[in-house]
XYZ file of C-alpha atoms in Angstrom:
425
model
C -10.605 25.475 -29.600
C -8.385 28.037 -31.406
C -9.694 30.760 -29.101
C -8.856 28.706 -26.002
C -5.430 27.766 -27.356
C -4.614 31.361 -28.174
C -5.024 32.226 -24.483
C -1.906 30.152 -23.827
C 0.133 31.775 -26.585
C 2.577 33.114 -23.958
C 3.974 29.580 -23.597
C 3.942 28.802 -27.312
C 7.453 30.131 -27.907
C 9.118 28.033 -25.134
C 7.284 24.889 -26.290
C 8.223 25.410 -29.925
C 11.839 26.081 -28.928
C 12.024 22.775 -26.970
C 10.563 20.871 -29.932
C 13.111 22.425 -32.301
C 16.016 21.487 -29.995
C 14.878 17.862 -29.806
C 14.289 17.847 -33.583
C 17.866 18.961 -34.145
C 19.137 15.943 -32.204
C 16.794 13.346 -33.704
C 17.053 14.874 -37.182
C 20.787 14.167 -37.195
C 20.003 10.484 -36.511
C 16.833 9.716 -38.513
C 16.776 12.628 -40.978
C 15.190 16.071 -40.497
C 12.055 15.415 -42.561
C 11.121 12.000 -41.098
C 8.231 11.234 -38.823
C 10.623 9.621 -36.359
C 12.468 12.907 -35.835
C 9.329 14.973 -35.266
C 7.426 12.225 -33.404
C 10.267 11.537 -30.981
C 10.611 15.296 -30.452
C 6.993 15.405 -29.237
C 7.515 12.299 -27.048
C 10.643 13.852 -25.524
C 8.702 17.038 -24.831
C 6.102 14.996 -22.914
C 8.764 13.195 -20.874
C 10.468 16.494 -20.045
C 7.179 18.031 -18.908
C 6.267 15.023 -16.774
C 9.689 14.992 -15.116
C 9.175 18.637 -14.207
C 5.765 17.712 -12.761
C 7.138 14.981 -10.457
C 7.228 17.316 -7.389
C 3.598 18.160 -8.072
C 2.811 14.462 -8.379
C 4.473 13.800 -5.001
C 2.344 16.568 -3.510
C -0.695 14.901 -4.997
C 0.245 11.585 -3.357
C 0.663 13.288 0.033
C -2.707 14.991 -0.330
C -4.277 11.643 -1.187
C -2.734 10.083 1.933
C -4.091 12.966 3.989
C -7.533 12.232 2.585
C -7.143 8.631 3.703
C -6.367 9.663 7.280
C -9.601 11.656 7.380
C -11.772 8.707 6.414
C -12.706 7.734 10.022
C -13.944 11.278 10.603
C -15.775 11.224 7.276
C -17.497 7.996 8.280
C -18.668 9.570 11.538
C -20.073 12.568 9.661
C -21.868 10.281 7.211
C -23.450 8.291 10.028
C -24.390 11.396 12.014
C -26.002 13.280 9.114
C -27.082 10.384 6.905
C -30.563 11.903 6.510
C -29.327 15.450 5.845
C -27.156 15.551 2.723
C -26.704 19.316 2.803
C -25.446 19.324 6.389
C -23.238 16.349 5.553
C -21.611 18.271 2.697
C -21.102 21.325 4.922
C -19.401 19.252 7.611
C -17.202 17.583 5.004
C -16.049 20.934 3.626
C -15.385 22.131 7.168
C -13.258 19.045 7.819
C -11.284 19.645 4.612
C -10.650 23.236 5.619
C -9.494 22.352 9.145
C -7.129 19.618 7.943
C -5.828 21.599 4.958
C -6.712 18.907 2.397
C -8.452 19.181 -0.946
C -10.414 16.368 -2.654
C -9.602 17.900 -6.070
C -5.849 17.459 -5.587
C -5.833 14.439 -7.919
C -6.515 16.811 -10.843
C -3.433 18.951 -10.199
C -1.086 17.208 -12.705
C -3.731 17.476 -15.441
C -4.341 21.142 -14.699
C -0.599 21.860 -14.583
C 0.134 20.332 -17.969
C -2.898 21.861 -19.697
C -1.000 25.042 -20.727
C 1.650 22.893 -22.459
C -1.068 20.890 -24.175
C -2.792 23.976 -25.568
C 0.554 25.493 -26.596
C 1.497 22.299 -28.446
C -1.929 22.208 -30.095
C -1.458 25.802 -31.196
C 1.967 24.954 -32.696
C 0.708 21.878 -34.575
C -2.378 23.715 -35.769
C -0.124 26.405 -37.191
C 1.892 23.720 -38.989
C -1.343 22.239 -40.404
C -2.483 25.636 -41.688
C 0.975 26.488 -43.067
C 1.751 29.335 -40.646
C 5.030 29.901 -38.830
C 4.689 30.108 -35.059
C 7.131 30.644 -32.209
C 10.684 29.744 -33.261
C 9.476 27.491 -36.087
C 10.506 29.277 -39.282
C 9.532 28.510 -42.873
C 12.118 25.757 -43.419
C 11.116 23.928 -40.242
C 7.462 24.366 -41.187
C 7.997 22.649 -44.537
C 9.966 19.858 -42.844
C 7.184 19.259 -40.308
C 4.518 19.145 -43.041
C 6.480 16.417 -44.846
C 6.775 14.258 -41.686
C 4.510 11.192 -41.544
C 3.819 8.886 -38.608
C 2.798 5.441 -39.887
C 1.592 7.059 -43.086
C -0.351 9.906 -41.444
C 0.963 13.495 -41.635
C 1.893 15.106 -38.337
C -0.659 17.911 -38.841
C -3.538 15.808 -40.234
C -6.840 15.289 -38.369
C -9.488 12.576 -38.452
C -12.121 14.930 -39.903
C -9.895 16.477 -42.599
C -11.217 16.298 -46.115
C -9.573 14.298 -48.876
C -8.182 17.433 -50.561
C -6.569 18.616 -47.305
C -4.994 15.231 -46.656
C -3.759 14.917 -50.246
C -2.112 18.342 -49.936
C -0.111 16.884 -47.030
C 0.924 13.897 -49.127
C -1.289 11.161 -47.647
C -4.629 9.402 -48.091
C -7.800 9.727 -46.027
C -7.778 6.007 -45.211
C -4.287 6.119 -43.734
C -5.094 9.213 -41.687
C -8.348 7.865 -40.280
C -6.935 4.432 -39.469
C -3.940 5.903 -37.618
C -5.954 8.568 -35.783
C -8.723 6.099 -34.822
C -6.162 3.643 -33.442
C -4.473 6.401 -31.439
C -7.812 7.619 -30.056
C -8.755 4.084 -28.941
C -5.369 3.541 -27.278
C -5.521 6.956 -25.658
C -9.015 6.352 -24.203
C -8.213 2.780 -23.140
C -5.042 3.822 -21.313
C -6.925 6.591 -19.515
C -9.702 4.194 -18.497
C -7.232 1.565 -17.249
C -5.338 4.184 -15.242
C -8.473 5.303 -13.417
C -9.762 1.754 -13.011
C -6.649 0.426 -11.311
C -6.793 3.431 -9.002
C -10.391 2.609 -8.029
C -10.035 -1.171 -7.731
C -6.571 -1.488 -6.172
C -5.506 1.724 -4.462
C -8.638 3.007 -2.709
C -9.889 2.100 0.755
C -13.408 0.880 -0.002
C -14.491 0.681 3.660
C -15.563 4.319 3.617
C -17.406 6.057 0.769
C -16.146 9.599 0.326
C -16.589 12.364 -2.257
C -13.043 11.570 -3.369
C -14.113 8.079 -4.401
C -17.151 9.421 -6.222
C -14.934 11.897 -8.047
C -12.498 9.183 -9.146
C -15.355 6.959 -10.278
C -16.761 9.800 -12.353
C -13.378 10.546 -13.928
C -12.972 6.866 -14.816
C -15.865 7.140 -17.280
C -15.807 10.840 -18.203
C -12.167 11.191 -19.321
C -12.170 8.324 -21.868
C -15.358 9.700 -23.399
C -13.836 13.180 -23.563
C -10.704 11.859 -25.262
C -12.790 9.920 -27.782
C -14.981 12.939 -28.610
C -12.282 15.589 -28.808
C -9.683 13.225 -30.308
C -11.269 13.403 -33.739
C -10.438 17.134 -33.783
C -6.800 16.704 -32.651
C -3.880 16.626 -35.112
C -1.790 13.462 -35.172
C 0.982 15.243 -33.274
C -1.370 16.103 -30.404
C -2.620 12.503 -30.330
C 1.006 11.393 -29.980
C 1.358 13.842 -27.085
C -1.734 12.584 -25.226
C -0.999 8.914 -25.845
C 2.514 9.367 -24.482
C 1.383 11.256 -21.387
C -1.337 8.661 -20.667
C 1.163 5.813 -20.901
C 3.539 7.734 -18.609
C 0.742 8.328 -16.096
C -0.271 4.667 -16.182
C 3.282 3.469 -15.552
C 3.896 6.058 -12.857
C 0.702 5.072 -11.047
C 1.506 1.358 -11.314
C 4.863 2.068 -9.657
C 3.234 4.005 -6.822
C 0.541 1.367 -6.256
C 3.170 -1.379 -6.177
C 5.605 0.385 -3.812
C 3.526 2.881 -1.813
C -0.114 1.752 -1.733
C -2.981 3.478 0.003
C -3.678 2.163 3.545
C -6.653 -0.193 3.650
C -6.596 -0.941 -0.077
C -6.124 -4.253 -1.873
C -2.764 -3.001 -3.070
C -1.634 -2.574 0.542
C -2.674 -6.157 1.362
C -0.582 -7.479 -1.540
C 2.343 -5.190 -0.655
C 2.429 -6.205 3.024
C 2.211 -9.871 2.056
C 5.270 -9.459 -0.175
C 7.056 -7.472 2.527
C 6.343 -10.158 5.143
C 7.878 -12.871 2.951
C 10.902 -10.698 2.225
C 11.527 -9.719 5.857
C 11.051 -13.237 7.242
C 13.476 -14.568 4.627
C 16.212 -11.940 5.023
C 15.512 -10.849 8.601
C 15.795 -7.142 7.841
C 14.412 -4.250 5.779
C 16.692 -2.782 3.149
C 14.813 0.021 1.366
C 14.125 3.402 2.864
C 10.567 3.411 1.506
C 9.859 0.111 3.278
C 11.180 1.532 6.553
C 8.908 4.536 6.142
C 5.858 2.313 5.683
C 6.751 0.065 8.654
C 7.390 3.146 10.788
C 3.920 4.489 9.955
C 2.323 1.113 10.775
C 4.063 0.931 14.162
C 3.051 4.507 14.998
C -0.647 3.723 14.426
C -0.838 1.337 17.379
C -4.393 0.168 17.887
C -5.604 2.132 14.871
C -4.027 -0.348 12.440
C -6.261 -1.838 9.802
C -6.759 -5.552 9.152
C -3.822 -5.876 6.737
C -1.422 -4.020 9.023
C -2.344 -6.181 12.026
C -1.798 -9.280 9.920
C 1.640 -7.956 8.960
C 2.649 -7.366 12.603
C 1.374 -10.826 13.612
C 3.282 -12.412 10.733
C 6.508 -10.831 11.989
C 5.814 -12.048 15.539
C 5.302 -15.624 14.369
C 8.657 -15.440 12.605
C 10.358 -14.240 15.797
C 10.715 -10.636 14.600
C 9.473 -7.328 15.936
C 8.973 -4.003 14.115
C 10.593 -0.971 15.761
C 9.472 2.652 15.915
C 12.235 3.686 13.515
C 10.960 1.287 10.828
C 13.607 -1.399 11.313
C 12.981 -5.041 12.217
C 14.876 -6.918 14.942
C 14.663 -10.361 16.506
C 12.071 -10.624 19.229
C 13.258 -11.272 22.825
C 10.958 -14.280 23.140
C 12.815 -15.898 20.238
C 16.364 -14.956 21.249
C 18.976 -17.625 20.595
C 20.340 -19.410 23.655
C 23.506 -21.523 23.852
C 23.053 -25.076 25.096
C 25.559 -27.200 26.990
C 26.515 -29.347 24.001
C 27.355 -26.280 21.921
C 24.203 -26.243 19.778
C 21.835 -23.309 19.620
C 18.186 -23.387 20.549
C 15.638 -20.640 21.017
C 14.659 -19.730 24.528
C 11.033 -20.221 23.543
C 11.762 -23.880 22.843
C 13.711 -24.120 26.112
C 10.782 -22.653 27.957
C 8.454 -25.182 26.411
C 10.693 -28.023 27.694
C 10.684 -26.730 31.290
C 8.056 -28.227 33.659
C 5.104 -26.157 34.629
C 5.216 -24.276 37.882
C 3.445 -26.171 40.676
C 0.903 -24.685 43.030
C 1.403 -24.540 46.802
C -0.893 -27.498 47.426
C 0.956 -29.575 44.810
C 4.293 -28.688 46.371
C 3.034 -29.668 49.892
C 1.601 -32.983 48.720
C 4.817 -33.675 46.819
C 6.816 -32.929 49.980
C 4.719 -35.338 52.001
C 5.135 -38.084 49.441
C 8.874 -37.493 49.393
C 8.934 -37.664 53.227
C 7.013 -40.943 53.270
C 9.363 -42.409 50.671
C 12.372 -41.254 52.755
C 10.979 -42.762 55.958
C 10.146 -46.026 54.197
C 13.637 -46.240 52.815
C 15.188 -45.568 56.207
C 13.028 -48.224 57.900
C 13.939 -50.782 55.280
C 17.588 -49.942 55.769
C 17.359 -50.260 59.549
C 15.607 -53.602 59.225
C 18.339 -54.848 57.005
C 21.028 -53.840 59.534
C 19.367 -55.572 62.524
C 20.082 -59.253 63.208
C 17.490 -61.809 62.248
C 16.780 -62.908 65.822
C 15.909 -59.388 66.878
C 13.080 -59.051 64.416
C 10.576 -61.405 66.156
C 11.103 -59.643 69.444
C 10.539 -56.313 67.803
C 7.465 -57.646 66.112
C 5.981 -58.758 69.489
C 6.275 -55.306 71.009
C 2.905 -53.624 71.544
C 2.056 -50.798 69.245
C 2.465 -47.379 70.777
C -0.579 -45.219 71.231
C -1.062 -42.716 68.437
C 0.465 -44.959 65.833
C -2.903 -45.875 64.402
C -3.743 -45.524 60.778
C -5.232 -42.447 59.175
C -8.650 -44.113 59.089
C -8.662 -44.365 62.903
C -7.770 -40.723 63.225
C -10.615 -39.816 60.906
C -13.032 -41.966 62.996
C -12.682 -39.687 66.006
C -9.642 -40.886 67.867
C -6.765 -38.562 68.431
C -3.646 -39.107 66.404
C -1.264 -38.696 69.381
C -1.481 -38.363 73.177
C -4.047 -39.905 75.561
C -7.144 -41.365 74.077
C -10.538 -39.837 74.664
C -12.288 -41.725 77.556
C -15.351 -43.667 76.662
C -18.653 -42.685 78.199
C -19.217 -44.464 81.557
C -21.604 -47.367 81.440
C -24.559 -47.411 83.735
C -24.408 -49.941 86.440
C-alpha cells in the first residue's frame, strides 16, 4: 500500500496544506491537540473534495440518463442475439460508441477522489511512523500524534500491536473497538448506497451490463472496505466514513428529486408531483418543469408511470405544455352562467340534450304537426255554434281522408280510387 500511495506523492503537499489550514481554525475553538480539531479537519477536507466533484457527479447523472435512453435498443439487441453472447457484447459496445455513453461512468467520482485518498493515507501513515510530510512540521506532527478520536489515536490501526498503541497513548481494546465500529459503519453505508440505487433508481424492465455492474459493486465494495479497513489508520477511516455518508445523502437527494425514468423512484415522484400540481394548479420548481418537459416530449414513448401522470392531470382539468408548465385544459374551462355563478363547460355540455338523428328530427316534426293540427281543430270547433256541429257531422267524408290502415291495405291516400275488377256476368 505504501508503494501505491507514494505514486500520489505529488498531491500530498496540497492535501497536507488543506488539513493544516482547517486545523488552525478548529484548533482555536477546541484546542490544537484535541481529536475534535484533527477529526473535523479531515471531515472538512472530505466535504471540500466532494464539493469540487459535484460537476463530475452531474456528468455522471447525465451519463446514467443517457444509458437509460438506450435501453430499448439494448433490449432489441438482447432479443436478436440471445443465443450468441459474444455478438451481443459486440453490438452493445458498438451502441455505446455510437451514442457516446460509457457504462463505467458511475465509477468516475470514486476514481477522481482516489488520488486524495492515497495522499491522505500517505500523510496519516507518516504521522503514525513519526515522519514529517508535506507542510506538516515537527510541532504539528506531535500534536497529531496526541489527538484521540473516542479514545483511539488518529494514526492507530486495527492490527497495531499493544506496544505501538501504548506509544500513542491508548489501549488496544479502545483502538480495536473504535476501528471495528467505523469499518462496520463504512461498509454498511456503502452497501445501503448501492442497494437503494438498485432497488429504487434503476429501470428493471431491461437487463443491461450497467445493472450487472451495479449489482456487483453492491456486494464487492462493502467486502473491500471490510478487508482493507483493518489496515487503515483511524484518520483514513474517518475520511471514508464521511465520504460514504456524503455519497448516500447526495444519492438520496437525486433519487427523490430527479429519479431514473421507469424506476420505482419515478413512480413515487410523479405521484407526489400529481398531488402537488392538482392542489396548487401550477409547477413552481425549475427541476419539475424540466421533468414535465421531458415527459411531454416523449409522446407515445412514455412509460407506464408517465402516462399515469398525464392522465391524472387530465382528470383534474389540467394539461402539461411543451415548455414544462401546466395550464387548465380547454375542456374544463370555466364558463359564466346567467345567475352569476361559475360552472365548467364540461358540466354544461353534460346538461345539454344529445343531438338527434335525421329520422328522429323528422318523426318529431310530424308529431309536432299533428299536435298543431289537433289544437287548431279543437279551437275551430269551439268557435263554431252548437247547432252547426250536427250538420257538419252529417257531411260525407271526403275521399282520401281514410285512416293510415286503409292506405296500407292498398287504397290510395288521395285522388280517385282504384277501380275494382269487373265482375263476370
